[in-house]
PDB file of C-alpha atoms in Angstrom:
ATOM      1  CA  MET A   1      -6.550  -2.153  28.136  1.00 51.00           C
ATOM      2  CA  PRO A   2      -7.770  -5.543  26.796  1.00 50.00           C
ATOM      3  CA  THR A   3      -6.828  -6.248  23.189  1.00 51.00           C
ATOM      4  CA  GLY A   4      -7.363 -10.002  22.931  1.00 52.00           C
ATOM      5  CA  ALA A   5      -4.270 -12.135  22.553  1.00 59.00           C
ATOM      6  CA  ALA A   6      -0.954 -10.325  22.546  1.00 70.00           C
ATOM      7  CA  ASN A   7      -0.320 -11.197  18.899  1.00 86.00           C
ATOM      8  CA  THR A   8      -3.808 -10.246  17.628  1.00 95.00           C
ATOM      9  CA  HIS A   9      -3.669  -7.381  15.135  1.00 96.00           C
ATOM     10  CA  VAL A  10      -6.680  -5.132  15.709  1.00 97.00           C
ATOM     11  CA  ILE A  11      -8.074  -3.320  12.662  1.00 98.00           C
ATOM     12  CA  VAL A  12     -10.678  -0.659  13.473  1.00 98.00           C
ATOM     13  CA  PHE A  13     -12.827   0.893  10.747  1.00 97.00           C
ATOM     14  CA  ALA A  14     -14.000   4.257  12.011  1.00 95.00           C
ATOM     15  CA  ASN A  15     -15.636   7.313  10.508  1.00 92.00           C
ATOM     16  CA  GLU A  16     -18.314   9.407  12.187  1.00 88.00           C
ATOM     17  CA  LYS A  17     -19.902  10.100   8.790  1.00 85.00           C
ATOM     18  CA  GLY A  18     -22.108   7.441   7.219  1.00 81.00           C
ATOM     19  CA  GLY A  19     -22.231   6.427   3.567  1.00 83.00           C
ATOM     20  CA  THR A  20     -18.500   5.975   3.054  1.00 85.00           C
ATOM     21  CA  GLY A  21     -18.488   2.229   2.382  1.00 87.00           C
ATOM     22  CA  LYS A  22     -17.037   1.514   5.798  1.00 93.00           C
ATOM     23  CA  SER A  23     -18.857  -1.743   6.580  1.00 94.00           C
ATOM     24  CA  THR A  24     -18.508  -3.134   3.047  1.00 92.00           C
ATOM     25  CA  THR A  25     -14.795  -2.438   3.146  1.00 94.00           C
ATOM     26  CA  ALA A  26     -14.420  -3.955   6.617  1.00 96.00           C
ATOM     27  CA  VAL A  27     -16.131  -7.182   5.519  1.00 97.00           C
ATOM     28  CA  HIS A  28     -13.974  -7.443   2.391  1.00 95.00           C
ATOM     29  CA  VAL A  29     -10.797  -6.979   4.419  1.00 97.00           C
ATOM     30  CA  ALA A  30     -11.922  -9.646   6.898  1.00 97.00           C
ATOM     31  CA  ILE A  31     -12.761 -12.156   4.155  1.00 96.00           C
ATOM     32  CA  ALA A  32      -9.541 -11.374   2.267  1.00 95.00           C
ATOM     33  CA  LEU A  33      -7.512 -12.196   5.366  1.00 96.00           C
ATOM     34  CA  ALA A  34      -9.527 -15.330   6.168  1.00 95.00           C
ATOM     35  CA  THR A  35      -9.269 -16.546   2.570  1.00 92.00           C
ATOM     36  CA  LYS A  36      -5.479 -16.462   2.843  1.00 92.00           C
ATOM     37  CA  GLY A  37      -5.596 -18.660   5.932  1.00 93.00           C
ATOM     38  CA  ALA A  38      -5.521 -16.116   8.755  1.00 95.00           C
ATOM     39  CA  ARG A  39      -7.693 -16.651  11.834  1.00 95.00           C
ATOM     40  CA  VAL A  40     -10.090 -13.708  11.672  1.00 97.00           C
ATOM     41  CA  ALA A  41     -12.790 -12.512  14.059  1.00 98.00           C
ATOM     42  CA  CYS A  42     -15.154  -9.574  13.583  1.00 98.00           C
ATOM     43  CA  LEU A  43     -16.858  -7.235  16.032  1.00 98.00           C
ATOM     44  CA  ASP A  44     -19.723  -4.952  15.012  1.00 98.00           C
ATOM     45  CA  LEU A  45     -20.151  -2.007  17.372  1.00 97.00           C
ATOM     46  CA  ASP A  46     -23.227  -0.584  15.622  1.00 95.00           C
ATOM     47  CA  HIS A  47     -25.911  -2.430  17.549  1.00 92.00           C
ATOM     48  CA  ARG A  48     -28.682  -0.524  15.738  1.00 91.00           C
ATOM     49  CA  GLN A  49     -27.814  -0.930  12.046  1.00 92.00           C
ATOM     50  CA  ARG A  50     -25.505  -3.923  12.523  1.00 95.00           C
ATOM     51  CA  THR A  51     -24.424  -3.886   8.861  1.00 95.00           C
ATOM     52  CA  MET A  52     -21.263  -5.954   9.332  1.00 97.00           C
ATOM     53  CA  GLY A  53     -23.032  -8.476  11.556  1.00 97.00           C
ATOM     54  CA  ARG A  54     -25.926  -8.888   9.134  1.00 97.00           C
ATOM     55  CA  TYR A  55     -23.537  -9.207   6.196  1.00 97.00           C
ATOM     56  CA  LEU A  56     -21.724 -12.075   7.918  1.00 98.00           C
ATOM     57  CA  ASP A  57     -25.007 -13.655   9.090  1.00 97.00           C
ATOM     58  CA  ASN A  58     -26.132 -13.628   5.443  1.00 97.00           C
ATOM     59  CA  ARG A  59     -22.839 -15.218   4.447  1.00 96.00           C
ATOM     60  CA  ALA A  60     -23.260 -17.998   7.010  1.00 97.00           C
ATOM     61  CA  ALA A  61     -26.814 -18.624   5.769  1.00 97.00           C
ATOM     62  CA  THR A  62     -25.609 -18.843   2.152  1.00 94.00           C
ATOM     63  CA  ASN A  63     -22.887 -21.242   3.194  1.00 93.00           C
ATOM     64  CA  LYS A  64     -25.399 -23.461   4.970  1.00 94.00           C
ATOM     65  CA  ARG A  65     -27.905 -23.315   2.113  1.00 94.00           C
ATOM     66  CA  THR A  66     -25.428 -24.028  -0.709  1.00 91.00           C
ATOM     67  CA  ASP A  67     -22.734 -26.011   1.117  1.00 91.00           C
ATOM     68  CA  SER A  68     -20.218 -23.908  -0.819  1.00 87.00           C
ATOM     69  CA  GLY A  69     -17.407 -23.894   1.738  1.00 90.00           C
ATOM     70  CA  LEU A  70     -17.322 -20.129   2.223  1.00 93.00           C
ATOM     71  CA  VAL A  71     -15.033 -18.882   4.986  1.00 94.00           C
ATOM     72  CA  VAL A  72     -17.151 -17.208   7.661  1.00 96.00           C
ATOM     73  CA  PRO A  73     -15.250 -15.364  10.414  1.00 97.00           C
ATOM     74  CA  ARG A  74     -16.507 -15.718  13.968  1.00 96.00           C
ATOM     75  CA  HIS A  75     -18.373 -12.529  14.775  1.00 97.00           C
ATOM     76  CA  ALA A  76     -20.378 -10.768  17.445  1.00 97.00           C
ATOM     77  CA  THR A  77     -22.178  -7.464  18.023  1.00 97.00           C
ATOM     78  CA  GLY A  78     -21.567  -5.176  20.969  1.00 96.00           C
ATOM     79  CA  ASP A  79     -24.379  -3.807  23.078  1.00 94.00           C
ATOM     80  CA  GLY A  80     -23.334  -0.236  22.297  1.00 87.00           C
ATOM     81  CA  LYS A  81     -23.661   0.718  25.942  1.00 89.00           C
ATOM     82  CA  SER A  82     -20.820  -0.433  28.153  1.00 93.00           C
ATOM     83  CA  GLU A  83     -17.054  -0.558  27.982  1.00 95.00           C
ATOM     84  CA  ALA A  84     -17.215  -3.798  29.982  1.00 96.00           C
ATOM     85  CA  ASN A  85     -19.210  -5.487  27.195  1.00 97.00           C
ATOM     86  CA  PHE A  86     -16.729  -4.215  24.613  1.00 97.00           C
ATOM     87  CA  ASP A  87     -13.742  -5.432  26.638  1.00 96.00           C
ATOM     88  CA  ALA A  88     -15.309  -8.861  27.140  1.00 97.00           C
ATOM     89  CA  LEU A  89     -16.016  -9.285  23.418  1.00 97.00           C
ATOM     90  CA  MET A  90     -12.520  -8.113  22.468  1.00 96.00           C
ATOM     91  CA  THR A  91     -10.993 -10.616  24.869  1.00 96.00           C
ATOM     92  CA  ASP A  92     -13.203 -13.474  23.666  1.00 96.00           C
ATOM     93  CA  LEU A  93     -12.922 -12.822  19.923  1.00 96.00           C
ATOM     94  CA  GLY A  94      -9.237 -11.945  20.019  1.00 95.00           C
ATOM     95  CA  ALA A  95      -8.195 -14.953  22.105  1.00 94.00           C
ATOM     96  CA  ASP A  96      -7.565 -17.199  19.101  1.00 92.00           C
ATOM     97  CA  ALA A  97      -7.484 -14.697  16.231  1.00 96.00           C
ATOM     98  CA  ASP A  98      -4.627 -13.359  14.140  1.00 95.00           C
ATOM     99  CA  PHE A  99      -6.783 -10.387  13.183  1.00 97.00           C
ATOM    100  CA  LEU A 100      -9.750  -8.765  14.898  1.00 98.00           C
ATOM    101  CA  VAL A 101     -11.720  -6.503  12.529  1.00 98.00           C
ATOM    102  CA  ILE A 102     -13.926  -3.963  14.291  1.00 98.00           C
ATOM    103  CA  ASP A 103     -16.639  -1.942  12.517  1.00 97.00           C
ATOM    104  CA  THR A 104     -17.855   1.182  14.336  1.00 96.00           C
ATOM    105  CA  PRO A 105     -21.051   3.254  13.897  1.00 94.00           C
ATOM    106  CA  GLY A 106     -21.145   6.092  11.376  1.00 91.00           C
ATOM    107  CA  ARG A 107     -21.767   8.604  14.141  1.00 91.00           C
ATOM    108  CA  ASP A 108     -20.111   9.930  17.275  1.00 90.00           C
ATOM    109  CA  ASP A 109     -20.134   7.044  19.725  1.00 93.00           C
ATOM    110  CA  PRO A 110     -18.313   6.641  23.058  1.00 94.00           C
ATOM    111  CA  ILE A 111     -17.495   2.942  22.506  1.00 96.00           C
ATOM    112  CA  ALA A 112     -16.154   3.735  19.035  1.00 95.00           C
ATOM    113  CA  ARG A 113     -13.826   6.284  20.612  1.00 95.00           C
ATOM    114  CA  ILE A 114     -12.546   3.610  22.979  1.00 96.00           C
ATOM    115  CA  ALA A 115     -12.146   1.182  20.063  1.00 96.00           C
ATOM    116  CA  ALA A 116      -9.910   3.691  18.287  1.00 96.00           C
ATOM    117  CA  THR A 117      -7.468   3.563  21.187  1.00 96.00           C
ATOM    118  CA  ARG A 118      -7.263  -0.252  20.879  1.00 96.00           C
ATOM    119  CA  ALA A 119      -6.381  -0.294  17.179  1.00 97.00           C
ATOM    120  CA  ASN A 120      -3.119  -1.373  15.631  1.00 96.00           C
ATOM    121  CA  THR A 121      -4.437  -0.212  12.258  1.00 97.00           C
ATOM    122  CA  LEU A 122      -7.127   2.470  12.202  1.00 98.00           C
ATOM    123  CA  VAL A 123      -8.903   2.826   8.844  1.00 97.00           C
ATOM    124  CA  THR A 124     -11.024   5.877   8.003  1.00 96.00           C
ATOM    125  CA  PRO A 125     -12.842   5.415   4.691  1.00 94.00           C
ATOM    126  CA  MET A 126     -14.001   8.576   2.957  1.00 92.00           C
ATOM    127  CA  ASN A 127     -15.594   9.483  -0.355  1.00 87.00           C
ATOM    128  CA  ASP A 128     -13.499  11.744  -2.530  1.00 84.00           C
ATOM    129  CA  SER A 129     -15.249  15.018  -1.756  1.00 87.00           C
ATOM    130  CA  PHE A 130     -14.718  18.022   0.460  1.00 91.00           C
ATOM    131  CA  VAL A 131     -17.959  17.117   2.253  1.00 91.00           C
ATOM    132  CA  ASP A 132     -16.199  14.018   3.599  1.00 92.00           C
ATOM    133  CA  PHE A 133     -12.824  15.758   3.919  1.00 93.00           C
ATOM    134  CA  ASP A 134     -14.404  18.278   6.298  1.00 94.00           C
ATOM    135  CA  LEU A 135     -14.551  15.538   8.937  1.00 93.00           C
ATOM    136  CA  ILE A 136     -10.760  15.499   9.175  1.00 95.00           C
ATOM    137  CA  GLY A 137      -9.694  18.931   7.933  1.00 96.00           C
ATOM    138  CA  GLN A 138     -10.860  22.374   6.840  1.00 96.00           C
ATOM    139  CA  VAL A 139      -9.786  24.154   3.662  1.00 95.00           C
ATOM    140  CA  HIS A 140      -9.811  27.733   2.406  1.00 96.00           C
ATOM    141  CA  PRO A 141     -12.876  28.214   0.149  1.00 93.00           C
ATOM    142  CA  GLU A 142     -10.860  29.832  -2.658  1.00 93.00           C
ATOM    143  CA  THR A 143      -7.395  28.261  -2.543  1.00 94.00           C
ATOM    144  CA  PHE A 144      -8.439  24.863  -1.119  1.00 94.00           C
ATOM    145  CA  LYS A 145      -5.365  24.935   1.085  1.00 96.00           C
ATOM    146  CA  VAL A 146      -5.745  23.231   4.460  1.00 96.00           C
ATOM    147  CA  THR A 147      -6.370  25.775   7.190  1.00 96.00           C
ATOM    148  CA  ARG A 148      -6.614  23.440  10.189  1.00 96.00           C
ATOM    149  CA  PRO A 149      -7.354  19.857  11.235  1.00 96.00           C
ATOM    150  CA  SER A 150     -10.992  19.169  12.122  1.00 95.00           C
ATOM    151  CA  PHE A 151     -12.410  17.638  15.289  1.00 93.00           C
ATOM    152  CA  TYR A 152     -12.015  14.047  14.110  1.00 94.00           C
ATOM    153  CA  SER A 153      -8.305  14.446  13.431  1.00 96.00           C
ATOM    154  CA  GLU A 154      -7.952  15.844  16.936  1.00 94.00           C
ATOM    155  CA  LEU A 155      -9.924  12.900  18.328  1.00 94.00           C
ATOM    156  CA  ILE A 156      -7.613  10.401  16.604  1.00 95.00           C
ATOM    157  CA  TRP A 157      -4.570  12.371  17.729  1.00 94.00           C
ATOM    158  CA  ASP A 158      -5.788  12.013  21.326  1.00 94.00           C
ATOM    159  CA  ALA A 159      -6.485   8.290  20.803  1.00 94.00           C
ATOM    160  CA  ARG A 160      -2.937   7.757  19.574  1.00 95.00           C
ATOM    161  CA  LYS A 161      -1.538   9.557  22.610  1.00 94.00           C
ATOM    162  CA  VAL A 162      -3.643   7.382  24.941  1.00 93.00           C
ATOM    163  CA  ARG A 163      -2.413   4.195  23.256  1.00 94.00           C
ATOM    164  CA  ALA A 164       1.228   5.288  23.231  1.00 94.00           C
ATOM    165  CA  LYS A 165       1.036   6.112  26.923  1.00 94.00           C
ATOM    166  CA  ALA A 166      -0.698   2.804  27.733  1.00 92.00           C
ATOM    167  CA  ASP A 167       1.636   0.359  25.995  1.00 92.00           C
ATOM    168  CA  GLY A 168       3.930   2.246  23.641  1.00 93.00           C
ATOM    169  CA  THR A 169       2.037   1.153  20.519  1.00 91.00           C
ATOM    170  CA  THR A 170       1.932   3.459  17.495  1.00 94.00           C
ATOM    171  CA  ILE A 171      -1.473   3.351  15.804  1.00 97.00           C
ATOM    172  CA  ASP A 172      -1.149   3.241  12.012  1.00 97.00           C
ATOM    173  CA  TRP A 173      -3.877   5.609  10.790  1.00 97.00           C
ATOM    174  CA  VAL A 174      -4.932   4.978   7.179  1.00 97.00           C
ATOM    175  CA  VAL A 175      -7.331   7.223   5.252  1.00 96.00           C
ATOM    176  CA  LEU A 176      -9.000   5.139   2.555  1.00 94.00           C
ATOM    177  CA  ARG A 177     -10.234   6.953  -0.556  1.00 91.00           C
ATOM    178  CA  ASN A 178     -13.339   5.082  -1.708  1.00 84.00           C
ATOM    179  CA  ARG A 179     -15.378   5.682  -4.886  1.00 70.00           C
ATOM    180  CA  LEU A 180     -12.675   7.540  -6.772  1.00 63.00           C
ATOM    181  CA  GLN A 181     -13.642   6.968 -10.377  1.00 57.00           C
ATOM    182  CA  HIS A 182     -16.898   8.913 -10.538  1.00 52.00           C
ATOM    183  CA  ILE A 183     -15.501  12.164  -9.142  1.00 53.00           C
ATOM    184  CA  GLU A 184     -14.718  15.051 -11.509  1.00 62.00           C
ATOM    185  CA  ALA A 185     -10.957  15.191 -12.209  1.00 78.00           C
ATOM    186  CA  ARG A 186     -10.268  18.715 -10.904  1.00 78.00           C
ATOM    187  CA  ASN A 187     -12.029  17.947  -7.640  1.00 80.00           C
ATOM    188  CA  MET A 188     -10.003  14.725  -7.317  1.00 82.00           C
ATOM    189  CA  ARG A 189      -6.766  16.694  -7.607  1.00 87.00           C
ATOM    190  CA  ARG A 190      -7.907  19.257  -5.053  1.00 91.00           C
ATOM    191  CA  VAL A 191      -8.954  16.620  -2.533  1.00 92.00           C
ATOM    192  CA  SER A 192      -5.729  14.707  -3.158  1.00 92.00           C
ATOM    193  CA  ASP A 193      -3.624  17.823  -2.576  1.00 95.00           C
ATOM    194  CA  ALA A 194      -5.540  18.633   0.622  1.00 96.00           C
ATOM    195  CA  LEU A 195      -5.068  15.082   1.916  1.00 95.00           C
ATOM    196  CA  ASP A 196      -1.346  15.262   1.219  1.00 96.00           C
ATOM    197  CA  GLN A 197      -1.101  18.538   3.143  1.00 96.00           C
ATOM    198  CA  LEU A 198      -3.107  17.278   6.100  1.00 96.00           C
ATOM    199  CA  SER A 199      -1.363  13.898   6.262  1.00 96.00           C
ATOM    200  CA  LYS A 200       1.940  15.654   6.896  1.00 94.00           C
ATOM    201  CA  ARG A 201       0.385  17.626   9.749  1.00 94.00           C
ATOM    202  CA  VAL A 202      -1.521  14.905  11.590  1.00 94.00           C
ATOM    203  CA  GLY A 203       0.264  11.734  10.469  1.00 94.00           C
ATOM    204  CA  PHE A 204      -1.964   9.439   8.442  1.00 96.00           C
ATOM    205  CA  ARG A 205      -1.326   7.421   5.280  1.00 96.00           C
ATOM    206  CA  VAL A 206      -3.581   7.705   2.217  1.00 96.00           C
ATOM    207  CA  ILE A 207      -4.426   4.678   0.058  1.00 95.00           C
ATOM    208  CA  PRO A 208      -7.022   3.919  -2.651  1.00 90.00           C
ATOM    209  CA  GLY A 209     -10.064   1.912  -1.614  1.00 89.00           C
ATOM    210  CA  LEU A 210     -13.066   0.364  -3.354  1.00 87.00           C
ATOM    211  CA  GLY A 211     -14.952   1.898  -6.258  1.00 81.00           C
ATOM    212  CA  GLU A 212     -18.635   2.738  -6.454  1.00 74.00           C
ATOM    213  CA  ARG A 213     -20.070  -0.439  -7.967  1.00 74.00           C
ATOM    214  CA  VAL A 214     -23.599  -1.824  -7.911  1.00 78.00           C
ATOM    215  CA  VAL A 215     -22.207  -5.312  -7.335  1.00 80.00           C
ATOM    216  CA  TYR A 216     -21.244  -4.457  -3.742  1.00 83.00           C
ATOM    217  CA  ARG A 217     -24.847  -3.645  -2.871  1.00 84.00           C
ATOM    218  CA  GLU A 218     -26.134  -6.695  -4.723  1.00 87.00           C
ATOM    219  CA  MET A 219     -23.872  -9.061  -2.772  1.00 89.00           C
ATOM    220  CA  PHE A 220     -25.116  -8.029   0.671  1.00 93.00           C
ATOM    221  CA  PRO A 221     -28.203 -10.326   0.879  1.00 94.00           C
ATOM    222  CA  SER A 222     -26.053 -13.383   0.133  1.00 93.00           C
ATOM    223  CA  GLY A 223     -23.054 -12.211   2.149  1.00 95.00           C
ATOM    224  CA  LEU A 224     -20.745 -12.734  -0.801  1.00 92.00           C
ATOM    225  CA  THR A 225     -17.615 -10.694  -1.536  1.00 91.00           C
ATOM    226  CA  MET A 226     -15.513 -10.085  -4.625  1.00 87.00           C
ATOM    227  CA  LEU A 227     -13.282 -12.931  -3.453  1.00 88.00           C
ATOM    228  CA  ASP A 228     -15.994 -15.557  -3.956  1.00 86.00           C
ATOM    229  CA  ALA A 229     -15.230 -16.053  -7.645  1.00 65.00           C
ATOM    230  CA  LYS A 230     -16.794 -19.492  -8.032  1.00 66.00           C
ATOM    231  CA  GLU A 231     -20.132 -18.145  -6.826  1.00 65.00           C
ATOM    232  CA  PHE A 232     -20.228 -15.686  -9.743  1.00 57.00           C
ATOM    233  CA  GLY A 233     -19.434 -18.102 -12.572  1.00 59.00           C
ATOM    234  CA  ALA A 234     -18.243 -16.040 -15.537  1.00 55.00           C
ATOM    235  CA  MET A 235     -17.029 -12.712 -14.146  1.00 59.00           C
ATOM    236  CA  ALA A 236     -17.816  -9.419 -15.874  1.00 65.00           C
ATOM    237  CA  LEU A 237     -15.087  -6.874 -16.496  1.00 67.00           C
ATOM    238  CA  SER A 238     -16.444  -4.782 -13.621  1.00 68.00           C
ATOM    239  CA  HIS A 239     -15.940  -7.762 -11.277  1.00 75.00           C
ATOM    240  CA  VAL A 240     -12.367  -8.204 -12.458  1.00 80.00           C
ATOM    241  CA  ALA A 241     -11.693  -4.494 -11.922  1.00 81.00           C
ATOM    242  CA  ALA A 242     -13.239  -4.653  -8.442  1.00 83.00           C
ATOM    243  CA  ARG A 243     -10.996  -7.588  -7.503  1.00 87.00           C
ATOM    244  CA  GLN A 244      -7.965  -5.606  -8.640  1.00 89.00           C
ATOM    245  CA  GLU A 245      -9.077  -2.670  -6.475  1.00 89.00           C
ATOM    246  CA  LEU A 246      -9.273  -5.038  -3.527  1.00 91.00           C
ATOM    247  CA  ARG A 247      -5.775  -6.393  -4.185  1.00 92.00           C
ATOM    248  CA  GLU A 248      -4.369  -2.862  -4.294  1.00 93.00           C
ATOM    249  CA  MET A 249      -6.218  -1.864  -1.135  1.00 94.00           C
ATOM    250  CA  MET A 250      -4.931  -4.887   0.784  1.00 95.00           C
ATOM    251  CA  ALA A 251      -1.384  -4.160  -0.348  1.00 95.00           C
ATOM    252  CA  GLY A 252      -1.772  -0.535   0.721  1.00 96.00           C
ATOM    253  CA  LEU A 253      -2.996  -1.469   4.194  1.00 96.00           C
ATOM    254  CA  ALA A 254       0.364  -3.204   4.738  1.00 95.00           C
ATOM    255  CA  LEU A 255      -0.974  -5.572   7.378  1.00 95.00           C
ATOM    256  CA  PRO A 256       1.343  -8.154   8.986  1.00 91.00           C
ATOM    257  CA  GLU A 257       2.383 -11.365   7.211  1.00 70.00           C
ATOM    258  CA  THR A 258      -0.787 -13.099   6.009  1.00 48.00           C
ATOM    259  CA  ALA A 259      -2.287  -9.885   4.674  1.00 42.00           C
ATOM    260  CA  LEU A 260       0.798  -9.197   2.596  1.00 43.00           C
ATOM    261  CA  ALA A 261       0.111 -12.238   0.436  1.00 48.00           C
ATOM    262  CA  GLU A 262      -1.665 -11.412  -2.811  1.00 45.00           C
ATOM    263  CA  VAL A 263      -5.420 -11.758  -2.661  1.00 47.00           C
ATOM    264  CA  ALA A 264      -6.406 -14.678  -4.867  1.00 46.00           C
TER     265      ALA A 264
END
């Protein structure tokens, strides 16, 4: 079971539903770690959309064009076909990295399932709605009490058993609640209660993620993140709030050593 160097912490972003901010969040985590001095590599397993790879390509192009000294993690894209290709890329990218950040497709994918078994930290971003919650659990239509885990929770449960059997590692599963602020308050409470119920049954942690902000979409062509303050000049209040969200998310992920330092 190749995982790069023995001390490489593998962070896998996985959710079979698209539109949850998965790739944007993965890039921000990677840049946050690299900005604090960690050696970070990134692997995009979505060879069709390649959102993470294109984001980092755009960042490298901006760095070359402006000579701004942006940190650009080494990154590659898998072929989406073979476990051998995935293993080779994991070994290569993880050889000299403190953290390997892996972004998976927003669909059922056999390589993504394998990637889940290689994670030290498995992050599942979701929007704060029962449409997204249905991926991991089902609720009663009147009481909103959890009735059973859904197929994805069972998939992750199996992945954790495979990893524990292989090398004794416990995968830290984190459910990331993105885009909280624009959801009606009663629905937020219901989703929160359901997540609390389900987390006790299947063993994940719940932390707040990134808000729904236009700035995240605007930064993609340049490959910038909320950490690139000098590229923005004077920062609007929404930028300041977004940076605070990122700080709180990084603290909640509770990654080893470098990640525990406050995001600048």
